PDB file of C-alpha atoms in Angstrom:
ATOM      1  CA  MET A 271       0.000   0.000   0.000  1.00 47.00           C
ATOM      2  CA  SER A 272       1.344   3.410  -0.893  1.00 58.00           C
ATOM      3  CA  THR A 273       2.676   6.028   1.449  1.00 63.00           C
ATOM      4  CA  SER A 274       0.183   8.505  -0.022  1.00 67.00           C
ATOM      5  CA  ARG A 275      -2.657   6.331   1.359  1.00 53.00           C
ATOM      6  CA  ALA A 276      -0.941   6.294   4.756  1.00 49.00           C
ATOM      7  CA  LYS A 277      -0.623  10.091   4.649  1.00 55.00           C
ATOM      8  CA  GLN A 278      -4.306  10.405   3.787  1.00 59.00           C
ATOM      9  CA  LEU A 279      -5.206   8.182   6.746  1.00 54.00           C
ATOM     10  CA  ARG A 280      -3.032  10.270   9.089  1.00 51.00           C
ATOM     11  CA  GLN A 281      -4.842  13.406   7.980  1.00 58.00           C
ATOM     12  CA  SER A 282      -8.270  11.864   8.587  1.00 58.00           C
ATOM     13  CA  SER A 283      -7.625  10.223  11.959  1.00 75.00           C
ATOM     14  CA  THR A 284     -10.539   9.212  14.151  1.00 86.00           C
ATOM     15  CA  ASP A 285     -11.017  10.675  17.640  1.00 86.00           C
ATOM     16  CA  SER A 286      -9.749   7.444  19.194  1.00 92.00           C
ATOM     17  CA  GLU A 287      -6.636   7.434  16.973  1.00 92.00           C
ATOM     18  CA  ARG A 288      -5.859  11.044  17.919  1.00 92.00           C
ATOM     19  CA  MET A 289      -6.412  10.252  21.602  1.00 92.00           C
ATOM     20  CA  LEU A 290      -4.125   7.228  21.617  1.00 95.00           C
ATOM     21  CA  TRP A 291      -1.476   8.963  19.492  1.00 95.00           C
ATOM     22  CA  ARG A 292      -1.160  11.642  22.200  1.00 93.00           C
ATOM     23  CA  HIS A 293       0.019   8.858  24.514  1.00 93.00           C
ATOM     24  CA  LEU A 294       2.204   6.931  22.053  1.00 94.00           C
ATOM     25  CA  ARG A 295       4.059   9.743  20.300  1.00 91.00           C
ATOM     26  CA  ALA A 296       7.411  11.190  21.319  1.00 85.00           C
ATOM     27  CA  TYR A 297       8.668   8.036  23.090  1.00 86.00           C
ATOM     28  CA  GLN A 298       6.068   8.372  25.879  1.00 85.00           C
ATOM     29  CA  MET A 299       5.623   4.609  26.282  1.00 88.00           C
ATOM     30  CA  ASN A 300       8.743   3.779  28.295  1.00 89.00           C
ATOM     31  CA  GLY A 301      10.922   5.275  25.586  1.00 93.00           C
ATOM     32  CA  HIS A 302       9.553   3.163  22.727  1.00 95.00           C
ATOM     33  CA  LYS A 303       9.052   4.815  19.357  1.00 95.00           C
ATOM     34  CA  PHE A 304       5.719   4.368  17.629  1.00 96.00           C
ATOM     35  CA  ARG A 305       4.732   5.358  14.113  1.00 96.00           C
ATOM     36  CA  ARG A 306       1.163   5.917  13.017  1.00 94.00           C
ATOM     37  CA  GLN A 307      -0.575   4.894   9.802  1.00 93.00           C
ATOM     38  CA  GLN A 308       2.478   2.962   8.678  1.00 94.00           C
ATOM     39  CA  PRO A 309       2.533   0.820   5.530  1.00 94.00           C
ATOM     40  CA  ILE A 310       3.609  -2.783   6.184  1.00 95.00           C
ATOM     41  CA  GLY A 311       3.399  -5.044   3.170  1.00 93.00           C
ATOM     42  CA  PRO A 312      -0.017  -4.660   1.557  1.00 92.00           C
ATOM     43  CA  TYR A 313      -1.545  -3.025   4.660  1.00 93.00           C
ATOM     44  CA  VAL A 314      -1.447   0.259   6.567  1.00 93.00           C
ATOM     45  CA  VAL A 315      -1.457  -0.334  10.322  1.00 95.00           C
ATOM     46  CA  ASP A 316      -2.759   2.209  12.821  1.00 94.00           C
ATOM     47  CA  PHE A 317       0.322   2.204  15.093  1.00 97.00           C
ATOM     48  CA  VAL A 318       3.551   0.221  15.116  1.00 97.00           C
ATOM     49  CA  CYS A 319       6.642  -0.035  17.281  1.00 96.00           C
ATOM     50  CA  PHE A 320       9.175  -1.600  14.915  1.00 96.00           C
ATOM     51  CA  GLU A 321      11.697  -2.139  17.712  1.00 95.00           C
ATOM     52  CA  LYS A 322       9.299  -4.480  19.529  1.00 95.00           C
ATOM     53  CA  LYS A 323       7.388  -5.613  16.423  1.00 96.00           C
ATOM     54  CA  LEU A 324       4.143  -4.513  18.105  1.00 97.00           C
ATOM     55  CA  ILE A 325       1.155  -3.294  16.113  1.00 97.00           C
ATOM     56  CA  ILE A 326      -1.858  -1.590  17.654  1.00 97.00           C
ATOM     57  CA  GLU A 327      -5.096  -1.552  15.689  1.00 95.00           C
ATOM     58  CA  LEU A 328      -8.186   0.455  16.607  1.00 94.00           C
ATOM     59  CA  ASP A 329     -11.531  -0.807  15.368  1.00 84.00           C
ATOM     60  CA  GLY A 330     -14.843   0.965  14.911  1.00 75.00           C
ATOM     61  CA  GLY A 331     -18.237  -0.705  14.958  1.00 54.00           C
ATOM     62  CA  HIS A 332     -18.073  -1.720  11.295  1.00 53.00           C
ATOM     63  CA  HIS A 333     -15.309  -4.179  12.228  1.00 45.00           C
ATOM     64  CA  ALA A 334     -17.965  -6.293  13.982  1.00 53.00           C
ATOM     65  CA  GLN A 335     -19.564  -7.070  10.599  1.00 59.00           C
ATOM     66  CA  PRO A 336     -18.757 -10.626   9.440  1.00 63.00           C
ATOM     67  CA  ASP A 337     -16.944  -9.546   6.250  1.00 72.00           C
ATOM     68  CA  GLU A 338     -14.827  -6.984   8.110  1.00 74.00           C
ATOM     69  CA  ALA A 339     -14.046  -9.431  10.912  1.00 77.00           C
ATOM     70  CA  GLU A 340     -12.890 -12.022   8.360  1.00 85.00           C
ATOM     71  CA  TYR A 341     -10.715  -9.416   6.601  1.00 86.00           C
ATOM     72  CA  ASP A 342      -9.241  -8.358   9.975  1.00 87.00           C
ATOM     73  CA  ASN A 343      -8.411 -12.000  10.787  1.00 90.00           C
ATOM     74  CA  ILE A 344      -6.647 -12.508   7.459  1.00 92.00           C
ATOM     75  CA  ARG A 345      -4.782  -9.238   7.929  1.00 92.00           C
ATOM     76  CA  THR A 346      -3.756 -10.122  11.487  1.00 94.00           C
ATOM     77  CA  GLU A 347      -2.573 -13.580  10.419  1.00 95.00           C
ATOM     78  CA  TRP A 348      -0.401 -12.051   7.678  1.00 96.00           C
ATOM     79  CA  LEU A 349       1.091  -9.473  10.078  1.00 97.00           C
ATOM     80  CA  GLN A 350       1.809 -12.217  12.629  1.00 96.00           C
ATOM     81  CA  SER A 351       3.474 -14.286   9.894  1.00 97.00           C
ATOM     82  CA  GLN A 352       5.847 -11.335   9.467  1.00 97.00           C
ATOM     83  CA  GLY A 353       6.784 -11.548  13.166  1.00 96.00           C
ATOM     84  CA  PHE A 354       4.487  -8.835  14.528  1.00 97.00           C
ATOM     85  CA  GLN A 355       2.270  -9.074  17.582  1.00 97.00           C
ATOM     86  CA  VAL A 356      -1.086  -7.361  17.039  1.00 97.00           C
ATOM     87  CA  LEU A 357      -3.181  -5.737  19.770  1.00 96.00           C
ATOM     88  CA  ARG A 358      -6.726  -4.704  18.860  1.00 94.00           C
ATOM     89  CA  PHE A 359      -8.915  -2.269  20.747  1.00 95.00           C
ATOM     90  CA  TRP A 360     -12.376  -0.922  20.037  1.00 92.00           C
ATOM     91  CA  ASN A 361     -12.532   2.824  19.485  1.00 92.00           C
ATOM     92  CA  ASN A 362     -14.856   3.243  22.467  1.00 91.00           C
ATOM     93  CA  GLN A 363     -12.334   1.432  24.710  1.00 93.00           C
ATOM     94  CA  VAL A 364      -9.659   3.973  23.844  1.00 94.00           C
ATOM     95  CA  LEU A 365     -11.999   6.879  24.529  1.00 94.00           C
ATOM     96  CA  ALA A 366     -13.642   5.537  27.704  1.00 94.00           C
ATOM     97  CA  GLU A 367     -10.864   3.374  29.187  1.00 94.00           C
ATOM     98  CA  THR A 368      -7.699   5.141  28.057  1.00 94.00           C
ATOM     99  CA  GLU A 369      -5.629   4.203  31.119  1.00 95.00           C
ATOM    100  CA  ALA A 370      -6.580   0.529  30.815  1.00 96.00           C
ATOM    101  CA  VAL A 371      -5.611   0.512  27.123  1.00 96.00           C
ATOM    102  CA  LYS A 372      -2.291   2.200  27.929  1.00 96.00           C
ATOM    103  CA  SER A 373      -1.685  -0.378  30.657  1.00 96.00           C
ATOM    104  CA  VAL A 374      -2.194  -3.284  28.233  1.00 96.00           C
ATOM    105  CA  ILE A 375       0.210  -1.674  25.768  1.00 96.00           C
ATOM    106  CA  LEU A 376       2.848  -1.030  28.441  1.00 95.00           C
ATOM    107  CA  ASN A 377       2.514  -4.561  29.819  1.00 95.00           C
ATOM    108  CA  THR A 378       2.941  -5.981  26.318  1.00 96.00           C
ATOM    109  CA  LEU A 379       6.031  -3.842  25.711  1.00 94.00           C
ATOM    110  CA  GLU A 380       7.511  -4.930  29.060  1.00 90.00           C
ATOM    111  CA  ALA A 381       6.757  -8.603  28.337  1.00 88.00           C
ATOM    112  CA  THR A 382       8.528  -8.192  25.004  1.00 71.00           C
ATOM    113  CA  ASP A 383      11.508  -6.600  26.838  1.00 59.00           C
ATOM    114  CA  GLN A 384      11.741  -9.590  29.178  1.00 63.00           C
ATOM    115  CA  SER A 385      11.535 -12.197  26.415  1.00 58.00           C
ATOM    116  CA  GLN A 386      14.464 -10.725  24.473  1.00 53.00           C
TER     117      GLN A 386
END
């Protein structure tokens, strides 16, 4: 997928993406660097920490539809086959439970630190 598509997605971020980005940007997660709307193979992921091979995906309600859920599963399987771990959160989780979402991300980063 092209970088122009990634740029377009960055410019049209959802409220939940903007909210989470405020907490991920500028090495705020224990010094780990995240990128947003990053092309990886044929996909553009919401957030990625290349150092830890961790991807964070935020899903809106349309992802609960059977076709979208199947596409997400295929996408996740491909990303995992490339060595990435994928965390998925619903948009409303990020907005209503921001600290809990941040805690899951930090715990995952720390678990990755310990396994290396």
